[in-house]
Amino acid sequence: MSNVYVLYTGGTIGCIGKPLAPMPASQFAQLVASMPGLAQGQVAGLDVPIQFTIEPYTVGGQVQTLDSSNMNPADWVNIAIQLAANYAKYDGFVVLHGTDTMGFTASALSFLLQGLSKPVILTGSQIPLSSTLNDALPNLVGAITLAGKQPALAEVCIYFDSLLLRGNRAVKVNANQFAAFNSPNYPPLATVGTIPTVNTALLLPI
């Protein structure tokens, strides 16, 4: 069984209420556990279940829950430090992040975390997980599944609306559709449908 570390920095995926406001990581983890197939920190229904752990983003020991518009270069460094501190304990990593600056964070992490031998996948959503109609659940499950089941993937990526994109090639292209990200000058590394289809020829070597 693979084990995936999920770093919750905030963003729309973890918002609730009107107007939307980010929920604490502990409340978000409880909401995730109530989703079908995600109880007890596992992605069920796979040939081999994936264990995952959700932890909050911290700065100097203080929990930070940020809208992506508040992300800055210091946060990029702190996210990289938090992932590096847990690197030896997990098989893959997912960073939950707001969409507006996700592309910038992914690009920065691709340079801060060079020489990876494990996947680091950023994802989020256009609609919160707390809403009945949302893109949050498929994005979360898809990102965790790829992070836990694709050992040949050893780079920073963005997963959104069934597409896995190279992190430093991805850009937000739509604020209203679920297909919010694309990589206009580079093909997707993988597409998730009934089964994940990985374009192994495009992956960075381990």
mmCIF file of C-alpha atoms in Angstrom:
data_model
loop_
_atom_site.group_PDB
_atom_site.id
_atom_site.type_symbol
_atom_site.label_atom_id
_atom_site.label_comp_id
_atom_site.label_asym_id
_atom_site.label_seq_id
_atom_site.Cartn_x
_atom_site.Cartn_y
_atom_site.Cartn_z
ATOM 1 C CA MET A 1 0.000 0.000 0.000
ATOM 2 C CA SER A 2 1.390 3.392 -0.964
ATOM 3 C CA ASN A 3 1.173 6.375 1.359
ATOM 4 C CA VAL A 4 0.461 9.913 0.103
ATOM 5 C CA TYR A 5 1.056 13.157 1.980
ATOM 6 C CA VAL A 6 -1.616 15.786 1.320
ATOM 7 C CA LEU A 7 -0.629 19.353 2.225
ATOM 8 C CA TYR A 8 -3.646 21.614 2.678
ATOM 9 C CA THR A 9 -2.733 25.254 2.061
ATOM 10 C CA GLY A 10 -6.297 26.497 1.576
ATOM 11 C CA GLY A 11 -7.984 27.678 -1.595
ATOM 12 C CA THR A 12 -11.503 27.218 -2.927
ATOM 13 C CA ILE A 13 -11.394 23.445 -2.474
ATOM 14 C CA GLY A 14 -11.579 23.907 1.300
ATOM 15 C CA CYS A 15 -14.028 26.818 1.476
ATOM 16 C CA ILE A 16 -17.473 26.850 3.030
ATOM 17 C CA GLY A 17 -20.316 29.288 3.675
ATOM 18 C CA LYS A 18 -21.544 32.498 2.077
ATOM 19 C CA PRO A 19 -19.388 34.387 1.464
ATOM 20 C CA LEU A 20 -16.890 31.582 1.007
ATOM 21 C CA ALA A 21 -14.218 31.298 3.678
ATOM 22 C CA PRO A 22 -11.510 28.617 4.104
ATOM 23 C CA MET A 23 -12.168 25.962 6.711
ATOM 24 C CA PRO A 24 -9.402 24.758 9.071
ATOM 25 C CA ALA A 25 -7.407 21.708 7.968
ATOM 26 C CA SER A 26 -8.970 19.524 10.680
ATOM 27 C CA GLN A 27 -12.484 20.376 9.491
ATOM 28 C CA PHE A 28 -11.468 19.842 5.886
ATOM 29 C CA ALA A 29 -10.007 16.414 6.751
ATOM 30 C CA GLN A 30 -13.312 15.449 8.387
ATOM 31 C CA LEU A 31 -15.196 16.536 5.276
ATOM 32 C CA VAL A 32 -12.867 14.479 3.069
ATOM 33 C CA ALA A 33 -13.404 11.434 5.293
ATOM 34 C CA SER A 34 -17.175 11.756 4.780
ATOM 35 C CA MET A 35 -16.827 11.482 0.989
ATOM 36 C CA PRO A 36 -17.644 8.153 -0.705
ATOM 37 C CA GLY A 37 -14.597 5.900 -0.859
ATOM 38 C CA LEU A 38 -12.364 8.170 1.257
ATOM 39 C CA ALA A 39 -13.133 7.009 4.793
ATOM 40 C CA GLN A 40 -10.316 6.178 7.216
ATOM 41 C CA GLY A 41 -7.707 7.981 5.164
ATOM 42 C CA GLN A 42 -7.809 5.580 2.225
ATOM 43 C CA VAL A 43 -8.824 5.747 -1.411
ATOM 44 C CA ALA A 44 -10.947 2.628 -1.654
ATOM 45 C CA GLY A 45 -12.083 0.747 -4.740
ATOM 46 C CA LEU A 46 -8.599 0.386 -6.215
ATOM 47 C CA ASP A 47 -6.751 -2.890 -6.748
ATOM 48 C CA VAL A 48 -4.471 -1.729 -3.922
ATOM 49 C CA PRO A 49 -5.864 0.982 -1.616
ATOM 50 C CA ILE A 50 -3.890 4.192 -1.197
ATOM 51 C CA GLN A 51 -3.368 5.563 2.286
ATOM 52 C CA PHE A 52 -3.280 9.357 2.598
ATOM 53 C CA THR A 53 -2.623 11.850 5.382
ATOM 54 C CA ILE A 54 -3.905 15.444 5.321
ATOM 55 C CA GLU A 55 -1.781 17.993 7.162
ATOM 56 C CA PRO A 56 -2.038 21.789 7.382
ATOM 57 C CA TYR A 57 0.402 24.240 5.883
ATOM 58 C CA THR A 58 2.486 25.752 8.681
ATOM 59 C CA VAL A 59 4.874 28.682 8.874
ATOM 60 C CA GLY A 60 7.115 28.866 11.928
ATOM 61 C CA GLY A 61 4.913 26.348 13.685
ATOM 62 C CA GLN A 62 1.759 28.397 13.022
ATOM 63 C CA VAL A 63 -1.005 26.981 10.832
ATOM 64 C CA GLN A 64 -1.735 29.089 7.762
ATOM 65 C CA THR A 65 -4.845 28.690 5.594
ATOM 66 C CA LEU A 66 -4.427 30.949 2.579
ATOM 67 C CA ASP A 67 -6.390 32.191 -0.361
ATOM 68 C CA SER A 68 -4.143 31.735 -3.366
ATOM 69 C CA SER A 69 -4.055 35.505 -3.941
ATOM 70 C CA ASN A 70 -2.118 35.747 -0.664
ATOM 71 C CA MET A 71 0.590 33.298 -1.774
ATOM 72 C CA ASN A 72 4.031 34.860 -2.192
ATOM 73 C CA PRO A 73 7.585 33.629 -2.862
ATOM 74 C CA ALA A 74 8.182 33.009 0.851
ATOM 75 C CA ASP A 75 5.261 30.571 0.804
ATOM 76 C CA TRP A 76 6.772 28.732 -2.157
ATOM 77 C CA VAL A 77 9.914 28.176 -0.101
ATOM 78 C CA ASN A 78 7.953 27.148 2.996
ATOM 79 C CA ILE A 79 5.863 24.659 1.020
ATOM 80 C CA ALA A 80 9.043 23.144 -0.417
ATOM 81 C CA ILE A 81 10.545 22.914 3.087
ATOM 82 C CA GLN A 82 7.436 21.177 4.451
ATOM 83 C CA LEU A 83 7.415 18.668 1.610
ATOM 84 C CA ALA A 84 11.149 18.021 2.001
ATOM 85 C CA ALA A 85 10.699 17.420 5.746
ATOM 86 C CA ASN A 86 8.238 14.622 4.964
ATOM 87 C CA TYR A 87 9.914 13.335 1.821
ATOM 88 C CA ALA A 88 11.343 10.126 3.267
ATOM 89 C CA LYS A 89 8.050 9.090 4.905
ATOM 90 C CA TYR A 90 5.748 9.073 1.884
ATOM 91 C CA ASP A 91 5.542 7.677 -1.643
ATOM 92 C CA GLY A 92 3.923 10.733 -3.211
ATOM 93 C CA PHE A 93 2.718 14.244 -2.411
ATOM 94 C CA VAL A 94 -0.371 16.327 -3.152
ATOM 95 C CA VAL A 95 -0.562 20.069 -2.495
ATOM 96 C CA LEU A 96 -4.071 21.518 -2.233
ATOM 97 C CA HIS A 97 -3.929 25.093 -3.447
ATOM 98 C CA GLY A 98 -6.095 27.915 -4.752
ATOM 99 C CA THR A 99 -6.327 28.123 -8.513
ATOM 100 C CA ASP A 100 -5.377 31.748 -9.186
ATOM 101 C CA THR A 101 -1.693 31.303 -8.326
ATOM 102 C CA MET A 102 -1.389 27.523 -8.576
ATOM 103 C CA GLY A 103 0.591 27.761 -11.794
ATOM 104 C CA PHE A 104 3.117 30.097 -10.191
ATOM 105 C CA THR A 105 3.558 27.816 -7.158
ATOM 106 C CA ALA A 106 3.921 24.728 -9.344
ATOM 107 C CA SER A 107 6.559 26.406 -11.474
ATOM 108 C CA ALA A 108 8.485 27.619 -8.420
ATOM 109 C CA LEU A 109 8.358 24.184 -6.771
ATOM 110 C CA SER A 110 9.686 22.564 -9.940
ATOM 111 C CA PHE A 111 12.893 24.556 -9.445
ATOM 112 C CA LEU A 112 12.983 24.359 -5.636
ATOM 113 C CA LEU A 113 12.492 20.557 -5.614
ATOM 114 C CA GLN A 114 14.947 19.412 -8.253
ATOM 115 C CA GLY A 115 16.105 15.805 -8.422
ATOM 116 C CA LEU A 116 12.783 14.335 -7.328
ATOM 117 C CA SER A 117 12.232 10.599 -7.326
ATOM 118 C CA LYS A 118 8.571 10.894 -6.285
ATOM 119 C CA PRO A 119 5.539 12.787 -7.630
ATOM 120 C CA VAL A 120 4.452 16.178 -6.285
ATOM 121 C CA ILE A 121 0.995 17.077 -7.624
ATOM 122 C CA LEU A 122 -0.856 20.329 -7.067
ATOM 123 C CA THR A 123 -4.625 20.440 -7.350
ATOM 124 C CA GLY A 124 -7.620 22.418 -6.173
ATOM 125 C CA SER A 125 -11.046 23.196 -7.538
ATOM 126 C CA GLN A 126 -13.350 25.783 -9.010
ATOM 127 C CA ILE A 127 -16.150 24.809 -6.607
ATOM 128 C CA PRO A 128 -15.602 23.798 -2.956
ATOM 129 C CA LEU A 129 -15.782 20.209 -1.766
ATOM 130 C CA SER A 130 -18.537 21.363 0.607
ATOM 131 C CA SER A 131 -20.864 22.077 -2.356
ATOM 132 C CA THR A 132 -23.073 19.345 -3.791
ATOM 133 C CA LEU A 133 -22.019 20.038 -7.382
ATOM 134 C CA ASN A 134 -18.247 20.315 -7.406
ATOM 135 C CA ASP A 135 -15.054 19.455 -9.222
ATOM 136 C CA ALA A 136 -13.182 19.150 -5.942
ATOM 137 C CA LEU A 137 -13.788 15.450 -5.316
ATOM 138 C CA PRO A 138 -12.610 14.132 -8.715
ATOM 139 C CA ASN A 139 -9.588 16.446 -8.634
ATOM 140 C CA LEU A 140 -8.648 15.332 -5.117
ATOM 141 C CA VAL A 141 -9.129 11.621 -5.826
ATOM 142 C CA GLY A 142 -7.340 11.835 -9.169
ATOM 143 C CA ALA A 143 -4.351 13.644 -7.702
ATOM 144 C CA ILE A 144 -4.004 11.217 -4.783
ATOM 145 C CA THR A 145 -4.373 8.227 -7.105
ATOM 146 C CA LEU A 146 -1.676 9.441 -9.490
ATOM 147 C CA ALA A 147 0.631 10.388 -6.614
ATOM 148 C CA GLY A 148 0.216 6.941 -5.074
ATOM 149 C CA LYS A 149 0.195 4.700 -8.134
ATOM 150 C CA GLN A 150 2.624 6.242 -10.611
ATOM 151 C CA PRO A 151 6.166 5.584 -9.326
ATOM 152 C CA ALA A 152 7.645 6.605 -12.689
ATOM 153 C CA LEU A 153 6.302 10.114 -12.139
ATOM 154 C CA ALA A 154 9.100 12.122 -10.524
ATOM 155 C CA GLU A 155 8.343 15.801 -10.991
ATOM 156 C CA VAL A 156 6.051 18.651 -9.975
ATOM 157 C CA CYS A 157 2.690 18.583 -11.782
ATOM 158 C CA ILE A 158 -0.770 20.090 -11.763
ATOM 159 C CA TYR A 159 -3.771 17.753 -11.916
ATOM 160 C CA PHE A 160 -7.067 19.340 -12.929
ATOM 161 C CA ASP A 161 -10.175 18.084 -14.698
ATOM 162 C CA SER A 162 -8.670 14.696 -15.628
ATOM 163 C CA LEU A 163 -5.399 16.138 -17.028
ATOM 164 C CA LEU A 164 -1.943 15.832 -15.483
ATOM 165 C CA LEU A 165 0.210 18.737 -16.648
ATOM 166 C CA ARG A 166 3.890 19.533 -16.146
ATOM 167 C CA GLY A 167 3.981 22.100 -13.371
ATOM 168 C CA ASN A 168 6.196 24.653 -15.085
ATOM 169 C CA ARG A 169 4.257 24.376 -18.352
ATOM 170 C CA ALA A 170 0.746 24.825 -16.923
ATOM 171 C CA VAL A 171 -1.339 27.978 -16.903
ATOM 172 C CA LYS A 172 -4.847 28.828 -15.750
ATOM 173 C CA VAL A 173 -6.989 29.416 -18.833
ATOM 174 C CA ASN A 174 -10.553 29.633 -17.492
ATOM 175 C CA ALA A 175 -12.085 30.993 -14.284
ATOM 176 C CA ASN A 176 -15.543 29.465 -14.778
ATOM 177 C CA GLN A 177 -15.147 26.015 -16.350
ATOM 178 C CA PHE A 178 -13.892 22.867 -14.624
ATOM 179 C CA ALA A 179 -11.188 22.675 -17.310
ATOM 180 C CA ALA A 180 -9.329 25.552 -15.661
ATOM 181 C CA PHE A 181 -5.751 24.612 -16.626
ATOM 182 C CA ASN A 182 -3.895 23.733 -19.775
ATOM 183 C CA SER A 183 -0.327 23.527 -21.020
ATOM 184 C CA PRO A 184 -0.528 25.132 -24.482
ATOM 185 C CA ASN A 185 3.047 24.300 -25.491
ATOM 186 C CA TYR A 186 3.373 20.788 -24.033
ATOM 187 C CA PRO A 187 1.044 17.772 -24.106
ATOM 188 C CA PRO A 188 -0.538 16.410 -20.904
ATOM 189 C CA LEU A 189 1.616 13.862 -19.070
ATOM 190 C CA ALA A 190 -1.439 11.748 -18.276
ATOM 191 C CA THR A 191 -5.192 11.635 -18.715
ATOM 192 C CA VAL A 192 -7.479 10.016 -16.168
ATOM 193 C CA GLY A 193 -10.629 8.317 -17.438
ATOM 194 C CA THR A 194 -11.843 4.848 -16.556
ATOM 195 C CA ILE A 195 -8.135 4.129 -16.149
ATOM 196 C CA PRO A 196 -5.161 6.534 -16.023
ATOM 197 C CA THR A 197 -3.314 6.784 -19.326
ATOM 198 C CA VAL A 198 0.270 7.960 -18.839
ATOM 199 C CA ASN A 199 2.445 9.235 -21.668
ATOM 200 C CA THR A 200 5.649 7.745 -20.305
ATOM 201 C CA ALA A 201 7.745 9.157 -23.142
ATOM 202 C CA LEU A 202 7.092 12.665 -21.816
ATOM 203 C CA LEU A 203 8.027 12.016 -18.188
ATOM 204 C CA LEU A 204 11.260 13.301 -16.743
ATOM 205 C CA PRO A 205 13.775 10.526 -15.997
ATOM 206 C CA ILE A 206 14.208 9.452 -12.403
#
